[in-house]
Amino acid sequence: MAKLDFSNLRVYIDDSNHYKYIELTKSQENQSGDKQSQAEDVPFMKMPDLFVAAACVGAKYDNYKEPTKKKDIFLAAAFDQKTQIPVLISLAYKKLGTTENLLEPRQILKICEGWANGGFSNLYDILIEGKGLRPLYRLVDYIINEQQNE
Amino acid sequence: MKFINITLYNFSSFYKQHSIEFHTKTEYPVSIIVGGSGFGKTSIFDAINWALYGKEYENILRIQYQKDILDYVNETALKEALPENKAVEMSSTLLFEHEEKRYRVQQAICVRNNNGRLYITDRTTNLYDIHSNGNWTEISFIESFLNAILPNNVRDYFLFNGDRINQLSMPGASKYIQEGIYHVVDLEILQSGIDHLEFIAKKYRKLAKNNSTGVVADIEEKYSNAREELDRLESIISQQNDELMALENNIEIVEAKLREMSEVKDLQAKRDALKREYDIELKNFNKITSDLRNATSIAIMDIILPTLLDLRDELNNKRSKGEIPSKISESLLKDILELRKCICGTEFEEGDSIYQELTRRLENEVNKRDQGNDLLELYFELNSTIDEIERSKNQVINLELERTKIDQKIKEINRELNFIMEKLKDKPEEEIKQLVNKLEEYRQSHDNIILDINDNKHYKDKVESEIRKLQVKREEQGKIQDNVRQFQLRDDLAQQSADELARIFKQFIDESREEIQSLTREEFVRFIPTVSNLNVAISPEFHYDVRDQYGRPALQQLSNGQRQALSLAYITAISRVSEKNPPLVIDMPFGRLDEDVQENIAERLPNLASQVILLMLPGAEWNDKTREILYQKTADIYNLDFDPENRQSSIRKEK
């Protein structure tokens, strides 16, 4: 979809979740003897990864909630073209129910911001209170369980 | 910088005046001073240092070698002065060149004996700029002048003795290695910049706090406290990291001792093997965890797979119906416009209302075609996205299985390691028991300190998060009081600049470390070609990290000579990176080296600096082989003689 231009668009989340976004993506200094801690406790490499995951969880539980106090966190150009953009379009499709004017970047983002905002609290619960000792393993456990329940 | 001569007066075993000329030049960069133990080699080395650094060097002598400068006053001179209680003068004078100019620096003290106790009655330090016409001018700010040429903190890397080489090759050298990298590459300037900006930020923060009232004052108070707390935590974490490093060094020392004890050699070897295995498994574990994180960020999309499939099916439907991309209407409209005749038979002309309407419709169709093409492209991309999600999901399942297995293996290795520790503790030998207990004690402290560091880091994260929240409030509330907002903005600017400079500082350190690491590796292999299969690195924590071809730790397997060669390689690397190009003065350069290593190092030494002054032991260091190698590059050779009867040294020129 070479013509979909996300280059100048910014992605917004609810300001109240901003610190949690930082917490879950923050790159920490390694320290001797505990070098895996970063990946184990910080389950997302980048904010776009966390945003897409939150949007997926929101859509999964049909939890759509547009941000009230918006805070921009990254440029939409940071999304991965091969996986994340098609998924975001699919999430917009879920909300619109039609392919008519589906490929409008601003609209796609706006809808996904609603899914991500709705799903963020669910995702946060999974990561912080799920099964397993560390957030990354809780996420892994969730993915594997969901796959088994399919 | 180049030394021309050094003159000693009543210094140590050198009674009255003795001079050594250094005639080194590009083709002959080496000067050699040969003398047996106690003949005065180290005294000459100390005299050079004292001439350059005066009281600062006296402090080093006191702290590192428990020696006082008064211990250097010549015994014979003191005896002669005693009957009439005359003062004895002792001095060291160094003549040197720097950037085409000549300088003379002198340290001198006058000493008297008071009931068997020596004390200094007078002290002078002079530095003169010697002009080519024989005139001279005195330089007042000696310390800052010399520091600009060769700062005291890099002195150890150009004027160094056998002890220093030995220290660098011992476990626990990380602190020295770190110091070397920090000091020699002149990073103090950056550090001063950071300190200065932080000072300014604090000043404006204080002004903002003192000038604010009401809610703004409350926020400023909280913000200021949070910033102070952050500084405190950073300092604690840094101290704890130093402690951690020291403990790791201590552990390494005890482990090395155990390795040398015949009673526990086998057990210790088994422990070493298990620890290597542990390191490999831990590395695998970390890699898997990192891969797992990458895979989960895609695999999580699997939870909305039905939505992806719905869209894909919908698009496939449209594709099979020919709706995407739609070209039928577009072709029809183009044909009509070309024929100027409608399907109903109405004829029209270019520019009239029918023509315009048809053109508009054609444009719409072209737009729709673009959308159709994009949707068609989306259809194909969705197929590969779904495949990618499926693949990542399977990868997560496999990686998780593998991670669990490695986790078990690590636990198993830990159990075995604990079992060996128990066996070591059961050994009847008291010394072994003590060492094992010490080791356990260090390891316990090591584990505790890691926990403390983690706790502090988590707390630091919270404080940082609090600071970010307060910054937002600060900005909002600051609008109420404009004067406060001005201070806030200046504080922010200074703090951001300090943070950015700190980031550059770290980057600079990392780059310098890597450069020194690469040069150390290069020199080490030049000194000892047989170690070319070893990979030498300096870790981010400034430890030597020597690995064999299988990636296993190999530092402990190096012989004493190899370790010394490694230290010398490091010092050489430092002198190459520093670009200061001072003379390299080495007291006992070949101290513990094997003969073949001596030869390799002797070959390299003349190339390491534009002037190399070597103080060597006859036989062990200055022998047929090293003489053969160094002679052609040597400008001067001096022999030290020592008269044991009156305990006096003298200097004899050989070449």
JSON list of C-alpha atoms in Angstrom, two decimals, chain B residues 167-267:
[
{"chain": "B", "resi": 167, "resn": "GLN", "atom": "CA", "xyz": [48.93, -4.35, 39.41]},
{"chain": "B", "resi": 168, "resn": "LEU", "atom": "CA", "xyz": [47.32, -4.07, 36.01]},
{"chain": "B", "resi": 169, "resn": "SER", "atom": "CA", "xyz": [47.64, -7.78, 35.39]},
{"chain": "B", "resi": 170, "resn": "MET", "atom": "CA", "xyz": [46.12, -8.81, 38.69]},
{"chain": "B", "resi": 171, "resn": "PRO", "atom": "CA", "xyz": [42.44, -9.55, 39.20]},
{"chain": "B", "resi": 172, "resn": "GLY", "atom": "CA", "xyz": [40.87, -6.35, 40.44]},
{"chain": "B", "resi": 173, "resn": "ALA", "atom": "CA", "xyz": [42.52, -4.20, 37.83]},
{"chain": "B", "resi": 174, "resn": "SER", "atom": "CA", "xyz": [39.23, -2.89, 36.47]},
{"chain": "B", "resi": 175, "resn": "LYS", "atom": "CA", "xyz": [39.47, 0.27, 38.56]},
{"chain": "B", "resi": 176, "resn": "TYR", "atom": "CA", "xyz": [42.89, 1.11, 37.10]},
{"chain": "B", "resi": 177, "resn": "ILE", "atom": "CA", "xyz": [41.72, 0.29, 33.60]},
{"chain": "B", "resi": 178, "resn": "GLN", "atom": "CA", "xyz": [38.71, 2.54, 34.03]},
{"chain": "B", "resi": 179, "resn": "GLU", "atom": "CA", "xyz": [40.88, 5.33, 35.43]},
{"chain": "B", "resi": 180, "resn": "GLY", "atom": "CA", "xyz": [43.23, 5.04, 32.49]},
{"chain": "B", "resi": 181, "resn": "ILE", "atom": "CA", "xyz": [40.47, 5.29, 29.93]},
{"chain": "B", "resi": 182, "resn": "TYR", "atom": "CA", "xyz": [38.80, 8.18, 31.74]},
{"chain": "B", "resi": 183, "resn": "HIS", "atom": "CA", "xyz": [41.95, 10.18, 32.32]},
{"chain": "B", "resi": 184, "resn": "VAL", "atom": "CA", "xyz": [44.08, 9.70, 29.30]},
{"chain": "B", "resi": 185, "resn": "VAL", "atom": "CA", "xyz": [41.43, 10.66, 26.79]},
{"chain": "B", "resi": 186, "resn": "ASP", "atom": "CA", "xyz": [40.87, 14.00, 28.48]},
{"chain": "B", "resi": 187, "resn": "LEU", "atom": "CA", "xyz": [37.25, 13.55, 29.42]},
{"chain": "B", "resi": 188, "resn": "GLU", "atom": "CA", "xyz": [37.50, 15.70, 32.51]},
{"chain": "B", "resi": 189, "resn": "ILE", "atom": "CA", "xyz": [36.52, 18.66, 30.34]},
{"chain": "B", "resi": 190, "resn": "LEU", "atom": "CA", "xyz": [33.20, 17.04, 29.53]},
{"chain": "B", "resi": 191, "resn": "GLN", "atom": "CA", "xyz": [32.66, 16.05, 33.14]},
{"chain": "B", "resi": 192, "resn": "SER", "atom": "CA", "xyz": [33.32, 19.63, 34.23]},
{"chain": "B", "resi": 193, "resn": "GLY", "atom": "CA", "xyz": [30.77, 20.80, 31.63]},
{"chain": "B", "resi": 194, "resn": "ILE", "atom": "CA", "xyz": [28.15, 18.44, 33.03]},
{"chain": "B", "resi": 195, "resn": "ASP", "atom": "CA", "xyz": [28.88, 19.53, 36.61]},
{"chain": "B", "resi": 196, "resn": "HIS", "atom": "CA", "xyz": [28.70, 23.18, 35.63]},
{"chain": "B", "resi": 197, "resn": "LEU", "atom": "CA", "xyz": [25.36, 22.82, 33.82]},
{"chain": "B", "resi": 198, "resn": "GLU", "atom": "CA", "xyz": [23.90, 20.83, 36.70]},
{"chain": "B", "resi": 199, "resn": "PHE", "atom": "CA", "xyz": [25.03, 23.55, 39.06]},
{"chain": "B", "resi": 200, "resn": "ILE", "atom": "CA", "xyz": [23.26, 26.16, 36.92]},
{"chain": "B", "resi": 201, "resn": "ALA", "atom": "CA", "xyz": [20.09, 24.04, 36.73]},
{"chain": "B", "resi": 202, "resn": "LYS", "atom": "CA", "xyz": [20.09, 23.74, 40.53]},
{"chain": "B", "resi": 203, "resn": "LYS", "atom": "CA", "xyz": [20.59, 27.47, 40.91]},
{"chain": "B", "resi": 204, "resn": "TYR", "atom": "CA", "xyz": [17.53, 28.26, 38.75]},
{"chain": "B", "resi": 205, "resn": "ARG", "atom": "CA", "xyz": [15.50, 25.54, 40.44]},
{"chain": "B", "resi": 206, "resn": "LYS", "atom": "CA", "xyz": [16.25, 27.19, 43.75]},
{"chain": "B", "resi": 207, "resn": "LEU", "atom": "CA", "xyz": [15.28, 30.61, 42.37]},
{"chain": "B", "resi": 208, "resn": "ALA", "atom": "CA", "xyz": [12.02, 29.18, 40.98]},
{"chain": "B", "resi": 209, "resn": "LYS", "atom": "CA", "xyz": [11.28, 27.65, 44.38]},
{"chain": "B", "resi": 210, "resn": "ASN", "atom": "CA", "xyz": [12.11, 30.79, 46.36]},
{"chain": "B", "resi": 211, "resn": "ASN", "atom": "CA", "xyz": [10.09, 33.08, 44.10]},
{"chain": "B", "resi": 212, "resn": "SER", "atom": "CA", "xyz": [6.96, 30.94, 43.84]},
{"chain": "B", "resi": 213, "resn": "THR", "atom": "CA", "xyz": [3.86, 31.14, 45.99]},
{"chain": "B", "resi": 214, "resn": "GLY", "atom": "CA", "xyz": [0.74, 29.03, 46.64]},
{"chain": "B", "resi": 215, "resn": "VAL", "atom": "CA", "xyz": [0.20, 25.97, 44.42]},
{"chain": "B", "resi": 216, "resn": "VAL", "atom": "CA", "xyz": [3.25, 26.83, 42.29]},
{"chain": "B", "resi": 217, "resn": "ALA", "atom": "CA", "xyz": [5.43, 26.86, 45.40]},
{"chain": "B", "resi": 218, "resn": "ASP", "atom": "CA", "xyz": [4.07, 23.48, 46.41]},
{"chain": "B", "resi": 219, "resn": "ILE", "atom": "CA", "xyz": [4.93, 21.98, 43.01]},
{"chain": "B", "resi": 220, "resn": "GLU", "atom": "CA", "xyz": [8.37, 23.61, 42.98]},
{"chain": "B", "resi": 221, "resn": "GLU", "atom": "CA", "xyz": [9.09, 22.17, 46.42]},
{"chain": "B", "resi": 222, "resn": "LYS", "atom": "CA", "xyz": [8.09, 18.69, 45.30]},
{"chain": "B", "resi": 223, "resn": "TYR", "atom": "CA", "xyz": [10.02, 19.00, 42.03]},
{"chain": "B", "resi": 224, "resn": "SER", "atom": "CA", "xyz": [13.16, 20.19, 43.77]},
{"chain": "B", "resi": 225, "resn": "ASN", "atom": "CA", "xyz": [12.94, 17.36, 46.32]},
{"chain": "B", "resi": 226, "resn": "ALA", "atom": "CA", "xyz": [12.39, 14.77, 43.58]},
{"chain": "B", "resi": 227, "resn": "ARG", "atom": "CA", "xyz": [15.45, 16.06, 41.68]},
{"chain": "B", "resi": 228, "resn": "GLU", "atom": "CA", "xyz": [17.56, 15.86, 44.83]},
{"chain": "B", "resi": 229, "resn": "GLU", "atom": "CA", "xyz": [16.29, 12.37, 45.46]},
{"chain": "B", "resi": 230, "resn": "LEU", "atom": "CA", "xyz": [17.24, 11.38, 41.92]},
{"chain": "B", "resi": 231, "resn": "ASP", "atom": "CA", "xyz": [20.79, 12.73, 42.42]},
{"chain": "B", "resi": 232, "resn": "ARG", "atom": "CA", "xyz": [21.05, 10.88, 45.70]},
{"chain": "B", "resi": 233, "resn": "LEU", "atom": "CA", "xyz": [19.89, 7.61, 44.12]},
{"chain": "B", "resi": 234, "resn": "GLU", "atom": "CA", "xyz": [22.28, 7.96, 41.19]},
{"chain": "B", "resi": 235, "resn": "SER", "atom": "CA", "xyz": [25.15, 8.48, 43.56]},
{"chain": "B", "resi": 236, "resn": "ILE", "atom": "CA", "xyz": [24.11, 5.46, 45.68]},
{"chain": "B", "resi": 237, "resn": "ILE", "atom": "CA", "xyz": [23.74, 3.25, 42.59]},
{"chain": "B", "resi": 238, "resn": "SER", "atom": "CA", "xyz": [27.15, 4.35, 41.35]},
{"chain": "B", "resi": 239, "resn": "GLN", "atom": "CA", "xyz": [28.71, 3.55, 44.73]},
{"chain": "B", "resi": 240, "resn": "GLN", "atom": "CA", "xyz": [26.95, 0.20, 44.80]},
{"chain": "B", "resi": 241, "resn": "ASN", "atom": "CA", "xyz": [28.25, -0.57, 41.32]},
{"chain": "B", "resi": 242, "resn": "ASP", "atom": "CA", "xyz": [31.78, 0.18, 42.53]},
{"chain": "B", "resi": 243, "resn": "GLU", "atom": "CA", "xyz": [31.21, -2.10, 45.50]},
{"chain": "B", "resi": 244, "resn": "LEU", "atom": "CA", "xyz": [29.91, -4.76, 43.15]},
{"chain": "B", "resi": 245, "resn": "MET", "atom": "CA", "xyz": [33.00, -4.44, 41.01]},
{"chain": "B", "resi": 246, "resn": "ALA", "atom": "CA", "xyz": [35.26, -4.69, 44.06]},
{"chain": "B", "resi": 247, "resn": "LEU", "atom": "CA", "xyz": [33.40, -7.81, 45.22]},
{"chain": "B", "resi": 248, "resn": "GLU", "atom": "CA", "xyz": [33.73, -9.39, 41.79]},
{"chain": "B", "resi": 249, "resn": "ASN", "atom": "CA", "xyz": [37.43, -8.70, 41.93]},
{"chain": "B", "resi": 250, "resn": "ASN", "atom": "CA", "xyz": [37.71, -10.24, 45.39]},
{"chain": "B", "resi": 251, "resn": "ILE", "atom": "CA", "xyz": [35.79, -13.31, 44.22]},
{"chain": "B", "resi": 252, "resn": "GLU", "atom": "CA", "xyz": [38.18, -13.63, 41.31]},
{"chain": "B", "resi": 253, "resn": "ILE", "atom": "CA", "xyz": [41.20, -13.41, 43.64]},
{"chain": "B", "resi": 254, "resn": "VAL", "atom": "CA", "xyz": [39.87, -16.12, 45.98]},
{"chain": "B", "resi": 255, "resn": "GLU", "atom": "CA", "xyz": [38.93, -18.33, 43.05]},
{"chain": "B", "resi": 256, "resn": "ALA", "atom": "CA", "xyz": [42.46, -17.97, 41.66]},
{"chain": "B", "resi": 257, "resn": "LYS", "atom": "CA", "xyz": [43.94, -18.98, 45.04]},
{"chain": "B", "resi": 258, "resn": "LEU", "atom": "CA", "xyz": [41.73, -22.05, 45.25]},
{"chain": "B", "resi": 259, "resn": "ARG", "atom": "CA", "xyz": [42.75, -23.00, 41.74]},
{"chain": "B", "resi": 260, "resn": "GLU", "atom": "CA", "xyz": [46.38, -23.08, 42.80]},
{"chain": "B", "resi": 261, "resn": "MET", "atom": "CA", "xyz": [45.82, -25.38, 45.80]},
{"chain": "B", "resi": 262, "resn": "SER", "atom": "CA", "xyz": [46.61, -28.97, 44.97]},
{"chain": "B", "resi": 263, "resn": "GLU", "atom": "CA", "xyz": [44.08, -30.40, 47.51]},
{"chain": "B", "resi": 264, "resn": "VAL", "atom": "CA", "xyz": [41.14, -28.85, 45.76]},
{"chain": "B", "resi": 265, "resn": "LYS", "atom": "CA", "xyz": [42.46, -28.42, 42.24]},
{"chain": "B", "resi": 266, "resn": "ASP", "atom": "CA", "xyz": [40.10, -31.05, 40.82]},
{"chain": "B", "resi": 267, "resn": "LEU", "atom": "CA", "xyz": [37.04, -29.69, 42.54]}
]
